[in-house]
Coordinates of C-alpha atoms in Angstrom, one line a residue:
M1 CA 108.3 97.7 167.0
G2 CA 106.4 96.6 170.3
K3 CA 106.5 100.1 171.7
M4 CA 105.5 101.8 168.5
S5 CA 102.6 99.5 168.1
E6 CA 101.4 100.1 171.6
E7 CA 101.6 103.9 171.3
I8 CA 100.4 104.7 167.8
F9 CA 98.5 101.8 166.4
V10 CA 96.3 100.6 169.4
R11 CA 93.3 102.8 170.2
N12 CA 90.9 100.4 172.2
D13 CA 89.6 103.5 174.2
A14 CA 87.9 105.1 171.0
P15 CA 85.3 103.6 168.8
V16 CA 86.0 103.0 165.1
R17 CA 84.3 105.7 162.9
A18 CA 82.7 103.8 160.3
L19 CA 80.7 105.4 157.4
I20 CA 78.3 102.8 155.8
V21 CA 77.2 103.2 152.3
D22 CA 74.1 101.0 152.1
D23 CA 70.4 101.5 151.3
S24 CA 69.3 99.1 154.1
E25 CA 69.1 100.4 157.8
D26 CA 68.8 96.8 158.9
D27 CA 72.0 95.8 157.3
T28 CA 73.8 98.6 158.9
Y29 CA 72.5 97.8 162.4
L30 CA 73.6 94.1 161.7
V31 CA 77.1 95.3 160.8
R32 CA 77.4 97.2 164.1
A33 CA 76.1 94.6 166.1
E34 CA 78.2 91.7 164.6
L35 CA 81.4 93.7 164.7
G36 CA 80.7 94.8 168.3
R37 CA 80.1 91.1 169.3
R38 CA 83.6 90.2 167.9
G39 CA 85.2 92.9 169.9
L40 CA 85.3 95.8 167.5
L41 CA 83.5 98.8 168.9
V42 CA 82.0 100.8 166.0
D43 CA 80.4 104.0 165.7
C44 CA 78.5 104.0 162.4
R45 CA 76.6 106.5 160.2
R46 CA 74.6 105.3 157.2
V47 CA 74.4 107.2 153.7
D48 CA 72.8 105.9 150.5
C49 CA 73.6 108.6 147.9
A50 CA 76.5 110.5 146.6
L51 CA 75.2 113.8 148.0
D52 CA 74.8 112.6 151.6
M53 CA 78.3 110.7 151.4
A54 CA 80.0 113.9 150.2
A55 CA 78.4 115.9 153.1
A56 CA 79.5 113.3 155.7
L57 CA 83.1 113.2 154.4
A58 CA 83.1 117.1 154.4
S59 CA 81.8 117.4 157.9
E60 CA 83.5 114.6 160.0
D61 CA 86.5 112.4 159.9
W62 CA 86.1 108.7 159.4
D63 CA 88.3 105.7 160.0
I64 CA 86.9 103.3 157.4
I65 CA 84.1 103.1 154.8
L66 CA 82.1 99.9 154.2
A67 CA 80.1 100.1 151.0
D68 CA 77.5 97.9 149.5
H69 CA 77.7 97.6 145.8
D70 CA 74.2 97.3 144.5
M71 CA 71.9 100.3 145.5
P72 CA 69.3 102.0 143.5
G73 CA 71.1 104.8 141.5
F74 CA 74.3 104.4 143.4
D75 CA 77.0 101.7 143.8
A76 CA 80.3 101.2 145.6
L77 CA 82.3 102.4 142.5
A78 CA 80.4 105.7 142.5
A79 CA 80.9 105.8 146.3
L80 CA 84.7 105.4 145.7
D81 CA 84.7 108.2 143.2
V82 CA 83.0 110.5 145.8
L83 CA 85.8 109.6 148.3
K84 CA 88.6 110.3 145.7
R85 CA 87.0 113.7 145.0
S86 CA 86.9 114.4 148.8
G87 CA 90.7 114.1 148.9
K88 CA 90.3 112.2 152.3
D89 CA 92.5 109.2 153.0
V90 CA 90.0 106.6 154.4
P91 CA 90.2 102.8 153.9
F92 CA 87.5 101.8 151.5
I93 CA 86.1 98.2 151.6
I94 CA 83.3 96.9 149.5
H95 CA 80.9 94.8 151.9
S96 CA 78.4 93.4 149.3
G97 CA 76.9 90.0 148.1
Q98 CA 75.9 91.6 144.8
I99 CA 79.3 92.0 143.0
S100 CA 81.2 89.4 140.9
D101 CA 84.8 88.4 141.6
R102 CA 86.0 90.0 138.4
Q103 CA 84.1 93.3 139.3
A104 CA 85.8 93.0 142.8
V105 CA 89.2 92.6 141.4
S106 CA 88.9 95.5 138.9
A107 CA 87.5 97.7 141.6
M108 CA 90.7 96.9 143.9
Y109 CA 92.8 98.0 140.9
D110 CA 90.8 101.2 141.0
G111 CA 91.4 101.9 144.7
V112 CA 89.3 99.7 146.8
D113 CA 91.3 98.3 149.7
D114 CA 89.5 94.9 150.0
F115 CA 86.1 93.1 149.1
I116 CA 84.2 91.0 151.8
A117 CA 81.1 89.2 151.0
K118 CA 78.2 90.6 152.9
G119 CA 77.7 88.5 156.2
D120 CA 81.3 87.3 156.3
Y121 CA 82.0 88.9 159.7
E122 CA 84.7 86.5 160.7
R123 CA 86.9 87.8 157.8
L124 CA 85.6 91.4 158.0
V125 CA 87.0 92.0 161.4
P126 CA 90.7 91.2 160.7
V127 CA 90.5 93.1 157.5
V128 CA 89.0 96.1 159.2
E129 CA 91.9 95.9 161.8
R130 CA 94.5 95.6 159.2
E131 CA 93.3 98.7 157.2
L132 CA 93.1 100.8 160.6
R133 CA 96.8 99.9 161.3
G134 CA 97.7 101.0 157.9
L135 CA 95.6 104.3 158.3
R136 CA 97.1 105.0 161.7
A137 CA 100.7 104.3 160.3
R138 CA 100.1 106.8 157.4
R139 CA 98.7 109.3 159.8
A140 CA 101.8 108.9 162.1
V141 CA 104.2 109.5 158.9
R142 CA 102.0 112.6 158.1
H143 CA 102.3 114.0 161.4
A144 CA 106.1 113.3 161.3
D145 CA 106.2 115.1 158.0
S146 CA 104.5 118.2 159.4
R147 CA 106.9 118.1 162.4
I148 CA 109.9 117.8 160.1
E149 CA 108.7 120.7 158.0
Q150 CA 108.4 122.8 161.2
L151 CA 111.9 121.8 162.1
A152 CA 113.3 122.4 158.7
Y153 CA 111.8 125.9 158.2
F154 CA 111.1 127.3 161.8
D155 CA 113.4 127.8 164.6
G156 CA 112.5 125.4 167.5
L157 CA 113.5 127.7 170.3
S158 CA 111.8 130.9 169.2
A159 CA 109.3 129.6 166.7
L160 CA 110.3 132.4 164.3
P161 CA 111.5 131.5 160.8
N162 CA 114.9 130.0 160.6
H163 CA 118.0 130.8 158.5
H164 CA 116.9 128.7 155.6
L165 CA 113.4 130.2 155.3
F166 CA 114.6 133.7 155.8
C167 CA 117.1 133.2 152.8
S168 CA 114.2 131.7 150.6
K169 CA 112.0 134.8 151.4
V170 CA 114.7 137.2 150.5
A171 CA 115.6 135.4 147.4
D172 CA 112.0 135.1 146.3
A173 CA 111.3 138.8 146.8
I174 CA 114.4 139.6 144.6
Q175 CA 113.4 137.1 141.9
E176 CA 109.7 138.5 142.0
S177 CA 111.0 141.9 141.3
R178 CA 113.2 140.8 138.3
E179 CA 110.2 138.8 136.9
R180 CA 108.0 142.1 137.0
G181 CA 110.7 144.0 135.3
R182 CA 111.6 146.1 138.3
P183 CA 115.1 146.5 139.9
P184 CA 115.1 144.6 143.1
G185 CA 115.1 146.6 146.3
G186 CA 114.9 146.2 150.0
A187 CA 117.2 145.9 153.1
V188 CA 118.8 142.9 154.9
L189 CA 119.5 143.6 158.6
V190 CA 121.4 141.3 160.9
V191 CA 121.0 141.8 164.7
D192 CA 123.7 140.5 167.0
L193 CA 123.4 140.4 170.6
D194 CA 126.5 141.9 172.2
R195 CA 128.5 139.8 174.6
F196 CA 125.6 137.2 175.1
L197 CA 128.0 134.4 176.1
R198 CA 128.2 136.0 179.4
I199 CA 124.5 135.4 180.0
N200 CA 125.0 131.7 179.3
A201 CA 128.2 131.6 181.5
S202 CA 126.5 133.4 184.4
F203 CA 122.9 132.1 184.4
G204 CA 123.1 128.9 182.4
Y205 CA 121.9 128.0 178.9
E206 CA 118.2 127.7 179.7
A207 CA 118.4 131.3 180.9
G208 CA 120.0 132.2 177.6
N209 CA 117.3 130.5 175.8
E210 CA 114.4 132.2 177.7
L211 CA 116.1 135.6 176.9
L212 CA 116.3 134.7 173.2
R213 CA 112.6 133.9 173.1
Q214 CA 112.0 137.2 174.9
V215 CA 114.2 139.0 172.3
G216 CA 112.3 137.4 169.4
R217 CA 108.9 138.3 171.0
R218 CA 109.8 141.9 171.6
L219 CA 111.1 142.4 167.9
R220 CA 108.1 140.7 166.4
A221 CA 105.8 142.9 168.5
G222 CA 107.5 146.1 167.1
L223 CA 107.9 145.3 163.6
G224 CA 105.3 145.6 160.8
P225 CA 103.6 142.4 159.4
E226 CA 105.4 142.9 156.1
I227 CA 108.8 142.6 157.6
V228 CA 110.3 139.3 157.8
L229 CA 111.9 138.4 161.2
A230 CA 114.0 135.3 161.6
R231 CA 116.5 133.7 164.0
L232 CA 119.5 133.1 162.0
G233 CA 121.1 130.9 164.8
G234 CA 122.9 131.5 168.1
D235 CA 122.3 135.0 169.2
E236 CA 121.7 136.4 165.8
F237 CA 118.4 137.6 164.2
G238 CA 117.6 138.5 160.7
V239 CA 115.3 141.2 159.4
F240 CA 114.2 141.7 155.9
V241 CA 112.3 144.8 154.8
P242 CA 110.9 144.3 151.3
G243 CA 111.2 147.0 148.7
A244 CA 112.9 149.5 151.0
S245 CA 115.0 152.2 149.2
D246 CA 115.1 155.0 151.7
R247 CA 118.3 154.7 153.8
S248 CA 117.0 157.1 156.4
A249 CA 113.9 154.9 156.9
V250 CA 116.1 151.9 157.3
E251 CA 118.3 153.7 159.6
M252 CA 115.2 154.7 161.7
L253 CA 114.2 151.1 161.9
A254 CA 117.7 150.0 162.9
R255 CA 117.8 152.5 165.6
W256 CA 114.4 151.4 166.9
I257 CA 115.9 147.9 167.1
V258 CA 119.0 149.0 169.0
R259 CA 116.8 151.1 171.5
S260 CA 114.5 148.2 172.0
F261 CA 117.0 146.7 174.2
D262 CA 116.9 149.7 176.7
E263 CA 114.1 148.0 178.5
P264 CA 115.5 145.1 180.6
L265 CA 114.5 141.5 180.0
L266 CA 113.4 139.5 182.8
K267 CA 114.7 136.0 184.2
D268 CA 113.0 134.9 187.4
R269 CA 112.2 138.4 188.4
V270 CA 115.8 139.5 187.8
E271 CA 116.3 142.5 185.3
L272 CA 118.9 141.7 182.7
F273 CA 120.2 144.3 180.2
L274 CA 121.4 143.4 176.8
T275 CA 122.7 145.5 173.9
A276 CA 122.7 144.8 170.2
S277 CA 124.8 145.5 167.0
V278 CA 122.9 145.9 163.8
G279 CA 124.5 145.6 160.4
I280 CA 122.8 146.7 157.2
A281 CA 123.1 145.6 153.4
M282 CA 120.9 147.4 151.0
I283 CA 119.6 145.7 147.8
P284 CA 120.8 146.1 145.0
T285 CA 123.8 148.5 146.1
D286 CA 125.3 146.0 148.5
G287 CA 124.3 142.7 146.5
D288 CA 121.4 141.0 145.1
V289 CA 122.2 137.4 146.3
V290 CA 120.9 136.7 149.8
L291 CA 124.1 135.0 151.1
E292 CA 126.2 137.9 149.9
L293 CA 123.7 140.3 151.6
L294 CA 124.2 138.5 154.9
M295 CA 127.8 138.3 154.5
N296 CA 127.9 142.0 154.0
A297 CA 125.6 142.9 156.8
E298 CA 127.9 140.6 159.1
T299 CA 131.0 142.6 157.9
A300 CA 129.1 145.7 158.9
I301 CA 128.3 144.3 162.5
G302 CA 132.1 143.5 162.8
Q303 CA 132.7 147.3 162.5
V304 CA 130.1 147.9 165.1
K305 CA 131.7 145.5 167.4
L306 CA 135.1 147.1 167.1
S307 CA 133.5 150.3 168.3
G308 CA 132.2 148.5 171.5
G309 CA 128.7 147.3 170.0
N310 CA 125.3 148.7 170.8
G311 CA 125.0 150.6 167.5
L312 CA 124.4 150.1 163.7
R313 CA 126.4 150.4 160.5
F314 CA 125.5 150.3 156.9
Y315 CA 127.8 147.9 154.8
E316 CA 130.5 149.8 152.8
R317 CA 132.9 148.1 150.2
T318 CA 135.9 149.3 152.2
M319 CA 134.9 146.8 155.0
N320 CA 136.5 143.9 153.0
A321 CA 139.2 143.1 155.2
A322 CA 137.4 139.7 156.0
S323 CA 137.5 139.0 152.2
A324 CA 141.4 139.2 152.1
E325 CA 141.4 136.9 155.0
R326 CA 139.2 134.4 153.1
L327 CA 141.4 134.6 150.1
S328 CA 144.4 134.0 152.3
M329 CA 142.8 130.8 153.8
E330 CA 141.9 129.7 150.3
A331 CA 145.4 129.9 149.3
D332 CA 146.5 127.9 152.5
L333 CA 143.9 125.2 151.8
R334 CA 145.2 124.5 148.3
H335 CA 148.4 123.2 150.0
A336 CA 146.9 121.6 153.1
V337 CA 146.9 118.1 151.8
E338 CA 150.5 118.1 150.4
R339 CA 151.7 119.7 153.5
G340 CA 150.2 117.1 155.7
E341 CA 148.0 119.5 157.6
L342 CA 144.8 117.5 157.4
L343 CA 144.0 114.9 160.0
L344 CA 141.1 112.7 160.9
E345 CA 139.4 112.1 164.2
Y346 CA 136.9 109.4 164.8
Q347 CA 133.7 109.2 166.8
P348 CA 132.5 105.8 167.9
V349 CA 129.2 104.4 166.9
V350 CA 127.8 101.9 169.1
A351 CA 125.3 99.0 168.7
A352 CA 122.2 99.9 170.8
A353 CA 121.5 96.5 172.0
Q354 CA 125.0 95.9 173.4
L355 CA 126.3 99.4 173.7
K356 CA 129.6 98.3 172.2
P357 CA 131.3 100.1 169.4
V358 CA 130.8 98.7 165.8
G359 CA 132.5 101.4 164.0
A360 CA 133.2 105.2 163.8
E361 CA 132.5 108.3 161.8
A362 CA 135.7 110.0 160.4
L363 CA 135.8 113.6 160.9
V364 CA 138.3 115.8 159.0
R365 CA 140.2 118.5 160.9
W366 CA 142.8 121.2 159.6
M367 CA 145.8 122.1 161.6
H368 CA 146.3 125.5 160.2
P369 CA 149.8 126.9 160.6
R370 CA 148.5 130.2 161.6
L371 CA 145.0 129.7 162.9
G372 CA 145.4 126.4 164.6
R373 CA 143.0 123.5 164.7
L374 CA 140.0 124.3 162.5
S375 CA 136.6 122.3 162.6
P376 CA 135.3 121.3 158.9
D377 CA 132.6 124.1 159.1
R378 CA 135.4 126.6 158.9
F379 CA 136.8 125.3 155.6
I380 CA 134.7 122.6 153.9
P381 CA 132.2 125.3 152.6
L382 CA 135.2 127.0 151.2
A383 CA 136.6 123.8 149.7
D384 CA 133.2 123.3 148.0
E385 CA 133.0 126.7 146.7
T386 CA 136.6 126.6 145.2
G387 CA 136.5 123.0 144.0
L388 CA 139.2 121.8 146.4
I389 CA 136.7 119.4 147.9
A390 CA 137.7 116.7 145.2
E391 CA 141.2 116.6 146.6
I392 CA 140.5 116.8 150.2
G393 CA 137.4 114.3 149.9
A394 CA 139.8 111.9 148.3
W395 CA 142.4 112.1 150.9
V396 CA 139.7 111.5 153.6
L397 CA 138.3 108.4 151.9
F398 CA 141.8 106.8 151.3
E399 CA 142.9 107.6 155.1
A400 CA 139.4 106.4 156.6
T401 CA 139.5 103.1 154.4
R402 CA 143.0 102.6 155.3
Q403 CA 142.3 103.1 159.1
A404 CA 139.2 100.8 158.9
R405 CA 141.3 98.0 157.4
Q406 CA 143.9 98.2 160.3
W407 CA 140.8 97.7 162.8
I408 CA 139.8 94.6 160.8
D409 CA 143.4 93.3 160.6
A410 CA 143.5 93.8 164.4
G411 CA 140.5 91.4 164.9
H412 CA 137.5 93.7 164.6
E413 CA 136.1 91.9 161.4
R414 CA 132.8 93.8 161.6
A415 CA 134.1 97.3 162.1
R416 CA 132.7 100.0 159.8
V417 CA 133.9 103.5 158.9
S418 CA 131.6 106.4 157.9
V419 CA 132.7 109.2 155.7
N420 CA 130.8 112.4 155.0
V421 CA 130.4 113.3 151.4
S422 CA 129.6 117.0 150.5
A423 CA 127.0 118.0 148.1
V424 CA 129.5 119.1 145.5
Q425 CA 131.6 116.0 145.9
F426 CA 128.4 113.8 145.6
A427 CA 127.5 115.6 142.2
Q428 CA 130.9 114.6 140.8
P429 CA 131.0 111.3 138.7
R430 CA 134.7 110.9 139.8
L431 CA 133.3 110.0 143.2
L432 CA 132.7 106.5 142.0
E433 CA 136.4 106.2 140.8
V434 CA 137.8 107.6 144.0
V435 CA 135.8 105.1 146.3
S436 CA 136.7 102.3 144.1
E437 CA 140.3 103.3 144.2
A438 CA 140.2 103.9 148.1
L439 CA 138.7 100.4 148.7
R440 CA 141.2 98.6 146.4
A441 CA 144.3 100.6 147.9
S442 CA 143.1 99.7 151.4
G443 CA 141.9 96.3 151.0
L444 CA 138.7 97.2 152.9
P445 CA 135.5 95.3 152.1
A446 CA 133.1 97.5 150.5
G447 CA 130.4 96.7 153.0
S448 CA 132.6 98.1 155.8
L449 CA 132.6 101.7 154.3
I450 CA 129.4 104.0 154.8
L451 CA 129.1 107.2 152.8
E452 CA 127.0 109.8 154.7
I453 CA 125.1 112.1 152.3
T454 CA 122.8 114.8 153.6
E455 CA 119.1 114.9 152.5
S456 CA 119.5 118.3 150.7
S457 CA 122.4 116.7 148.5
L458 CA 120.0 113.8 147.5
M459 CA 117.1 116.2 146.6
T460 CA 119.1 118.7 144.4
D461 CA 118.6 116.3 141.5
V462 CA 116.8 113.1 142.4
E463 CA 117.2 111.2 139.2
S464 CA 121.0 111.7 139.2
A465 CA 121.2 111.0 142.9
A466 CA 119.3 107.7 142.4
G467 CA 121.9 106.7 139.7
M468 CA 124.9 107.5 141.8
L469 CA 123.4 105.6 144.7
R470 CA 122.8 102.6 142.5
A471 CA 126.2 102.6 141.4
L472 CA 127.5 102.8 144.9
K473 CA 125.2 100.0 146.0
N474 CA 126.4 97.8 143.1
M475 CA 129.9 98.3 144.5
G476 CA 128.8 97.0 147.9
V477 CA 129.2 100.3 149.6
K478 CA 126.6 101.4 152.4
V479 CA 124.8 104.6 151.9
A480 CA 123.4 106.7 155.0
V481 CA 121.1 109.7 154.8
D482 CA 122.8 112.2 157.2
D483 CA 121.0 115.0 159.4
F484 CA 117.6 113.2 158.7
G485 CA 114.7 115.5 158.8
T486 CA 116.5 118.8 158.4
G487 CA 117.1 119.1 154.6
Y488 CA 113.7 118.2 153.1
S489 CA 109.9 118.2 154.3
S490 CA 108.9 114.9 152.8
L491 CA 109.5 111.2 153.8
S492 CA 108.4 110.0 150.4
Y493 CA 112.0 110.0 148.8
L494 CA 113.0 107.0 151.2
K495 CA 111.2 104.5 149.1
R496 CA 112.6 106.1 145.7
L497 CA 116.4 106.2 146.6
P498 CA 118.5 103.1 147.3
I499 CA 119.9 103.9 150.8
D500 CA 120.6 101.6 153.6
I501 CA 120.7 103.8 156.9
I502 CA 118.8 106.8 158.3
K503 CA 120.9 109.0 160.7
I504 CA 118.2 110.6 162.9
D505 CA 119.4 114.2 163.5
K506 CA 120.4 115.4 167.0
S507 CA 117.7 118.1 166.8
F508 CA 115.3 115.3 167.2
V509 CA 117.4 113.6 170.0
R510 CA 118.3 116.7 172.1
E511 CA 115.0 117.0 174.2
L512 CA 114.0 113.2 173.6
C513 CA 113.5 112.7 177.2
D514 CA 111.7 115.9 178.1
N515 CA 109.6 116.4 175.0
A516 CA 106.8 113.9 174.2
E517 CA 106.3 115.1 170.7
D518 CA 110.1 114.7 169.7
A519 CA 110.0 111.2 171.5
A520 CA 107.0 110.2 169.3
I521 CA 108.5 111.5 166.2
V522 CA 111.7 109.5 166.8
R523 CA 109.6 106.3 167.4
A524 CA 107.8 107.0 164.2
I525 CA 111.1 107.5 162.2
I526 CA 112.6 104.2 163.5
A527 CA 109.3 102.3 162.9
L528 CA 109.1 103.7 159.2
A529 CA 112.7 102.8 158.7
S530 CA 112.2 99.3 160.0
S531 CA 109.2 98.8 157.6
L532 CA 111.4 99.9 154.8
Q533 CA 114.2 97.6 156.1
L534 CA 116.6 100.5 156.7
S535 CA 118.9 100.7 159.7
T536 CA 118.9 103.7 162.1
I537 CA 121.8 105.6 163.8
A538 CA 120.7 108.3 166.3
E539 CA 123.1 111.3 166.4
G540 CA 123.9 113.6 169.4
V541 CA 123.2 111.2 172.1
E542 CA 124.5 112.9 175.2
S543 CA 122.9 111.1 178.0
A544 CA 122.2 107.7 179.3
G545 CA 118.6 108.5 179.4
Q546 CA 118.5 109.3 175.8
A547 CA 120.3 106.2 174.9
E548 CA 117.8 104.1 176.9
V549 CA 114.7 105.7 175.1
L550 CA 116.4 105.2 171.5
R551 CA 117.3 101.7 172.5
E552 CA 113.7 100.7 173.6
A553 CA 112.3 102.3 170.5
G554 CA 114.4 100.0 168.4
C555 CA 117.1 102.3 167.1
D556 CA 120.0 100.1 165.7
C557 CA 123.0 102.2 166.6
L558 CA 123.8 105.4 168.7
Q559 CA 126.4 108.1 168.4
G560 CA 127.4 111.1 170.5
F561 CA 129.3 112.6 173.3
H562 CA 127.8 110.0 175.8
F563 CA 129.9 107.3 174.1
G564 CA 132.9 109.4 173.2
R565 CA 134.0 112.6 171.7
P566 CA 135.9 112.7 168.2
G567 CA 139.5 111.5 168.8
A568 CA 142.5 109.8 167.5
A569 CA 141.9 106.4 165.9
G570 CA 144.0 104.6 168.6
L571 CA 141.4 106.0 171.2
I572 CA 138.3 104.0 169.6
R573 CA 138.3 100.6 171.3
L574 CA 136.1 98.4 169.0

């Protein structure tokens, strides 16, 4: 934590802002002088009544409060009550000679951080420094909380609401209509940029990112404040028009969106022209569940694309060819395990200190007989929806533990294997039985198996999650929080749930070397994990520079393309 301490906790360039609650001006002067003589620069303000103290807390930020206890009509406990009512997080120290030890202990149970006898400056200085370190650590965590919330609900590229927040707003509007006894109404539009990949291929990804930002600004400027605009991902934007029921008015809006691309976008003074395809799903005609509406709007976009793009279509139920394809894939998935079509690839996880592999993450692939090699995002959601995840998840656990046992038998005694557990799989009590049986069948030590579970899976039902995690811990299995920072906007659950490892999401790592704020967030997460005695693994490490920053910050392990892409087990050189 050396680097972290230097950057977050040390602030010798600024005086400590101290609010002195005391009826003696002389004692206040003496506190400032004595602390300064001992190397602690203090900027003081004295108050001696509840009204003045409340005003001081409301008007300024303070680093610490030193309160005398015995004052006419006002004491330290009354001052503590003023602080509590303000809602401010400021360390509170009683600095008084007029309070008994019993009263002091009782006050500390009530929220006082420490008690120092008046005049004992040799003890006061280290106590103040300790409380300042704690305050700055809490502020760093709150800053990280805020940053994580921004990452969780807003698109980092365009600063627009992201897919998650868009879905929440649509769902909330539908639910509000129902609660008011009105049929839900509105329109969901998906805007897909035509042939956008050619921009990335011709001008590079940064040019593509700049154009996406311009598109977001152009659409936002032309849409009313009541309309929700979001970047859904890639080159897709979502538009939600609450309460819309007039198809002609919605069509007029969609036509404006299409025509808004008639004007060129600029990149380094070069004019670039784009077109867009717009799919429209009406509420409730085309659905009253947000994901269904998005899927139907996407289906409509497919019809626009077949006609060459640069147009719009309303969803129609005859456009359900995609649904037939989905049913066909579901039927194939039901036989994938028995037909031996699933396989595992492994991505190495390296120790940051030695940059040597200490294990690998198992990643499932499906060699579909007709569609070819499919990544998990193509079929795991379908497996979750249909209940097939139980069989597939069991196969992955048995195969991964068997492979890890082979690595250990080959002389790599400390090798570990990580297996992803979906939200649906984690919610099934049978998971414990499957894990236990996989360990027994393979002979793998429980401590060599890491189960990776997303934040959102853990937070769906915290109490049930805690029970499952305790059961896994009792078995000796390690638990990692996957995609840390993207599924929930608070860090408080880290101390509530029995976990072992934090996997820092790649969205934090991507701009680590270029974005000072992201670097500070990563350091704060690593420091927080260290203080909670949790290990850290950084995902998405794609350069030596990122690896070095993470290593210096104290990250335990690294994973990403810089150390190896997912591949066959034999390619992992532990």
